[in-house]
C-alpha atoms as a PDB file:
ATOM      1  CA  UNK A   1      -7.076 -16.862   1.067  1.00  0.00           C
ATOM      2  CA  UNK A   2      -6.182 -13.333  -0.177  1.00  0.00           C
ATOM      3  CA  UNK A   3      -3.937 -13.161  -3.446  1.00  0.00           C
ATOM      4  CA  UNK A   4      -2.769  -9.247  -3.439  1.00  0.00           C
ATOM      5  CA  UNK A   5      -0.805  -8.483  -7.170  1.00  0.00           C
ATOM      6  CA  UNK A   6       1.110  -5.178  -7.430  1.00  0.00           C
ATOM      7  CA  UNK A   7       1.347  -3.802 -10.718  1.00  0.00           C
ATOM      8  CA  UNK A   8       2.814   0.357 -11.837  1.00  0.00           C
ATOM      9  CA  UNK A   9       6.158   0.252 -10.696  1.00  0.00           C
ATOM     10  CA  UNK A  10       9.312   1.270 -12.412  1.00  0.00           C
ATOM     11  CA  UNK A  11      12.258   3.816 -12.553  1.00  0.00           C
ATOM     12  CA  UNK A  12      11.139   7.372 -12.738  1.00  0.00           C
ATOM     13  CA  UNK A  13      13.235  10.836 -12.584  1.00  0.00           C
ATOM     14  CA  UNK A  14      13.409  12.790  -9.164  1.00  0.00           C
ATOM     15  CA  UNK A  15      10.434  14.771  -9.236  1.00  0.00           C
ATOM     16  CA  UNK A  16       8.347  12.910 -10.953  1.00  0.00           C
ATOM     17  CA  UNK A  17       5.109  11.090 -10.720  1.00  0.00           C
ATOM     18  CA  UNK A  18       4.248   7.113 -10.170  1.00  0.00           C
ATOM     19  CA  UNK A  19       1.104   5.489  -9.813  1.00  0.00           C
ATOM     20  CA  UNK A  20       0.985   1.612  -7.930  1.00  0.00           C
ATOM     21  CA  UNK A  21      -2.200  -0.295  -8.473  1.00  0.00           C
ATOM     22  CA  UNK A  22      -2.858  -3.367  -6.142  1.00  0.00           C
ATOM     23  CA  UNK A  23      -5.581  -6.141  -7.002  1.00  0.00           C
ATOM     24  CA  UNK A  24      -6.771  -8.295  -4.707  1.00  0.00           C
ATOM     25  CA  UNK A  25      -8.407 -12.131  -5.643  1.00  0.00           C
ATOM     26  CA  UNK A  26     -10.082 -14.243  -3.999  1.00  0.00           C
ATOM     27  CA  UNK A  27     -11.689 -12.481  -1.151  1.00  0.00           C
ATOM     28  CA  UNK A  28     -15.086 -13.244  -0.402  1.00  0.00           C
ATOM     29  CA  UNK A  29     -15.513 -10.633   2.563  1.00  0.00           C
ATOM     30  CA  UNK A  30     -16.582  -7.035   1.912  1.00  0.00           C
ATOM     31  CA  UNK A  31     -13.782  -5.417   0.295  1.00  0.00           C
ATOM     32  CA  UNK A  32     -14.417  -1.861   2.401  1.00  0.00           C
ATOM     33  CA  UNK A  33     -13.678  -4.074   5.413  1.00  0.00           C
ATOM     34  CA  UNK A  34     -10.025  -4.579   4.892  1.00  0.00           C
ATOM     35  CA  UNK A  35      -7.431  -2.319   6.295  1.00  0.00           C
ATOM     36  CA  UNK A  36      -5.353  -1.742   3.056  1.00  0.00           C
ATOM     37  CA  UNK A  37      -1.556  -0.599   3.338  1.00  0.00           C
ATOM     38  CA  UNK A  38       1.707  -0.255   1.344  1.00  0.00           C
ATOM     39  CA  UNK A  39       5.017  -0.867   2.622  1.00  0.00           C
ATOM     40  CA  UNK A  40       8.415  -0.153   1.372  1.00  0.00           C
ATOM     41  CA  UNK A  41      11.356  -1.841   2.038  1.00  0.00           C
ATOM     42  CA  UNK A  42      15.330  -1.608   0.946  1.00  0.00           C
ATOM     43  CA  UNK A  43      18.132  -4.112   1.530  1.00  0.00           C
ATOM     44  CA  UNK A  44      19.463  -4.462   5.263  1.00  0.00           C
ATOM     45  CA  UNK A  45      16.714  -2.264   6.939  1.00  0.00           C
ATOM     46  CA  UNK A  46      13.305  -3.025   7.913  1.00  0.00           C
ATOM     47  CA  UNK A  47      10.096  -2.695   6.247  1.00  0.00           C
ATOM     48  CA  UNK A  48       8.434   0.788   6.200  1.00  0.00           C
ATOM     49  CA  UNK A  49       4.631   1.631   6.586  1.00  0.00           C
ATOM     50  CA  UNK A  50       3.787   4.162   3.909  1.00  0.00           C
ATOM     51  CA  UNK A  51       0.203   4.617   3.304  1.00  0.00           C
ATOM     52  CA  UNK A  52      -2.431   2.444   5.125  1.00  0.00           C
ATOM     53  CA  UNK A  53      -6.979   2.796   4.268  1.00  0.00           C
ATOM     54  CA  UNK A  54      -9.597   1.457   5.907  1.00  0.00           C
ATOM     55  CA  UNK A  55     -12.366   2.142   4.375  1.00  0.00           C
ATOM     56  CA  UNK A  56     -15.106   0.754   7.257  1.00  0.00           C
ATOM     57  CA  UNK A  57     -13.313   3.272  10.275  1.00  0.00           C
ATOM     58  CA  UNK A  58     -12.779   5.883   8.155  1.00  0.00           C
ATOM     59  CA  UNK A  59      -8.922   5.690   8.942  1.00  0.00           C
ATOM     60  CA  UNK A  60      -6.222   6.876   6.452  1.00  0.00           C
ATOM     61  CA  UNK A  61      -2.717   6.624   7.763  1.00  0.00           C
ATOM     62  CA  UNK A  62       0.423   8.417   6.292  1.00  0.00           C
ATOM     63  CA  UNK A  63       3.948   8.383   6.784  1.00  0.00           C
ATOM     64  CA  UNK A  64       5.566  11.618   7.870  1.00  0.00           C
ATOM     65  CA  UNK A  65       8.060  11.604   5.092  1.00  0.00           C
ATOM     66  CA  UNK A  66       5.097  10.844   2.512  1.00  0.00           C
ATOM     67  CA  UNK A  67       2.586  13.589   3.931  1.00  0.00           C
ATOM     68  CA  UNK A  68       1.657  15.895   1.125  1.00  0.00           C
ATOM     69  CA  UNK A  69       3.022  14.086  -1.800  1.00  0.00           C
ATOM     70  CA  UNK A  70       1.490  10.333  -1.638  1.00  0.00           C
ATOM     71  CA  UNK A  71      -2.404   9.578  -1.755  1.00  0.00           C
ATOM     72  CA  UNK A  72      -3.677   6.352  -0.502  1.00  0.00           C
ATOM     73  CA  UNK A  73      -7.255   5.384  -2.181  1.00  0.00           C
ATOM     74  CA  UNK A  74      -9.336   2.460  -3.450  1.00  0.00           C
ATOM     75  CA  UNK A  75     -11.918   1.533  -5.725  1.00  0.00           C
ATOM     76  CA  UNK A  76     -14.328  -0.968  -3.716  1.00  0.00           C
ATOM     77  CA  UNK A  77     -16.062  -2.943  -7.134  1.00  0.00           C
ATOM     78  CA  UNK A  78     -12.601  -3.103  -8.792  1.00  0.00           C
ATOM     79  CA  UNK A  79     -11.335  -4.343  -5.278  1.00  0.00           C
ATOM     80  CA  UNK A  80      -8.128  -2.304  -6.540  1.00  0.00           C
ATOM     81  CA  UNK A  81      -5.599  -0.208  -4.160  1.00  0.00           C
ATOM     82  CA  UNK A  82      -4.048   2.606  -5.618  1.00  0.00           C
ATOM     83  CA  UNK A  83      -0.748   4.861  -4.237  1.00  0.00           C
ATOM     84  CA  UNK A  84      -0.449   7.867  -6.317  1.00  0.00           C
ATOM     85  CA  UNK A  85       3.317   9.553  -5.543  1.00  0.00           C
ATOM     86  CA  UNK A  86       3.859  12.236  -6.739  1.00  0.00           C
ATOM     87  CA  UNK A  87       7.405  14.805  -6.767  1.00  0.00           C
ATOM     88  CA  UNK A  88       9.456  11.446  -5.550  1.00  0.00           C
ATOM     89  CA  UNK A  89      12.830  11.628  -3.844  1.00  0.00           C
ATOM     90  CA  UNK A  90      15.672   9.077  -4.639  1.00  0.00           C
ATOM     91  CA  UNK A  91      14.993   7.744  -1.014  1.00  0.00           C
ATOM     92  CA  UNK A  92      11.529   7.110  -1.815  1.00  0.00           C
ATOM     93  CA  UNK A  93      13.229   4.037  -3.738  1.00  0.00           C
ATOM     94  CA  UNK A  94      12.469   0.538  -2.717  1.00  0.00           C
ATOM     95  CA  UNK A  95      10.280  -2.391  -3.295  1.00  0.00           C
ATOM     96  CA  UNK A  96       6.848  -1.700  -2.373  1.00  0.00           C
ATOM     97  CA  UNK A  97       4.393  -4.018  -0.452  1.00  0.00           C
ATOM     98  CA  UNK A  98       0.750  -4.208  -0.917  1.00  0.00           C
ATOM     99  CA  UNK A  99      -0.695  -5.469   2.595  1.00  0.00           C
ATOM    100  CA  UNK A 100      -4.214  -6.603   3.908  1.00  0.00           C
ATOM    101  CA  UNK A 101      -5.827  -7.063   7.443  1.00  0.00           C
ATOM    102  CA  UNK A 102      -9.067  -8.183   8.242  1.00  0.00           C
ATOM    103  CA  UNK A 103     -10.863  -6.023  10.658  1.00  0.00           C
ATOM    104  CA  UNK A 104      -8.119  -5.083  12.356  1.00  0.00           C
ATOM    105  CA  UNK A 105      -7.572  -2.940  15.960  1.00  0.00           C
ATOM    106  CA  UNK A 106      -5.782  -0.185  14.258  1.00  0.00           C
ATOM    107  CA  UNK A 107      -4.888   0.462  10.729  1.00  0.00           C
ATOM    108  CA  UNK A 108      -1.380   1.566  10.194  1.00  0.00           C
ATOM    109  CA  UNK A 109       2.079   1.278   9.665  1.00  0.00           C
ATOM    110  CA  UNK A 110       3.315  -1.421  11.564  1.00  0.00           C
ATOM    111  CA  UNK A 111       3.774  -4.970   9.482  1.00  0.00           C
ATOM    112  CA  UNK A 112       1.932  -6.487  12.345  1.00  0.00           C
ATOM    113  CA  UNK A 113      -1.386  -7.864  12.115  1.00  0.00           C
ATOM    114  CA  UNK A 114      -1.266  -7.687   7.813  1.00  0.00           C
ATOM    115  CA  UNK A 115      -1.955 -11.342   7.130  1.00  0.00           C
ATOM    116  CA  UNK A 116      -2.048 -10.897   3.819  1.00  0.00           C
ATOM    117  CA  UNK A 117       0.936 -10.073   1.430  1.00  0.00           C
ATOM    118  CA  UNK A 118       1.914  -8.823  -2.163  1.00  0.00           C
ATOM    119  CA  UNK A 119       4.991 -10.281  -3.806  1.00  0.00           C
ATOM    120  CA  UNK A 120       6.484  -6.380  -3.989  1.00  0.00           C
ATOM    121  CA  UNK A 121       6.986  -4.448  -6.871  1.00  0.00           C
ATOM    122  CA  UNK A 122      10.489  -1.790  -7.583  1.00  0.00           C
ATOM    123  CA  UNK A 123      10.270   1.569  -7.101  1.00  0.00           C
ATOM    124  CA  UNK A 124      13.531   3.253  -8.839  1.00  0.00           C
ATOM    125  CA  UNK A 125      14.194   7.482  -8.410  1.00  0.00           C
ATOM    126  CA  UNK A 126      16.933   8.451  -9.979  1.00  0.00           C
ATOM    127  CA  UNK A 127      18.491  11.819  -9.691  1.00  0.00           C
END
């Protein structure tokens, strides 16, 4: 199976930048074959799509409240994920998912169809 480990989180001033990094073990399939996502979630409501890549259809998804100030991207040999946020809102806050699919239909921000899961990391914006 798929081990997924988030790593760059933290608390961070309004404004701000924050850069998440996701590794991924154990995979023996072509890394650019994944559909790659992060999700962000915060007590008592339900887990958000915020980025998702897929390298293979040339897909990049985006949140509309993410548009213009998150990047999704990925480095293929490190098998690495990356979210780069940048001028973060106090509602950006949350624990963020790294997520994986194999091959999927689509490649987006549903939780449906990621088999493969993170453990989450904290996102904190203060302001």
């Amino acid at each position: 199976q798929v081990q997924l480990v988030e790593s760059g989180g933290g608390s961070v001033q309004a404004g701000g930048p924050l850069r998440l990094s996701c590794a991924a073990f154990g995979e023996r399939l072509p890394y650019s074959r994944f559909c790659m996502a992060w999700f962000r979630q915060v007590p008592g409501k339900e887990r958000e799509g915020v980025a998702a890549f897929f390298a293979f259809a040339g897909m990049t998804f985006y949140a509309d409240s993410v548009k213009d100030r998150f990047t999704i991207s990925q480095d293929n040999a490190k098998k690495t994920l990356y979210l780069q946020m940048n001028s973060l809102k106090a509602e950006d806050s949350g624990m963020y998912y790294c997520a994986a699919a194999w091959m999927p239909r689509s490649c987006g921000g549903s939780p449906v169809g990621y088999r493969y899961w993170g453990q989450g990391i904290q996102v904190t914006v203060s302001s």
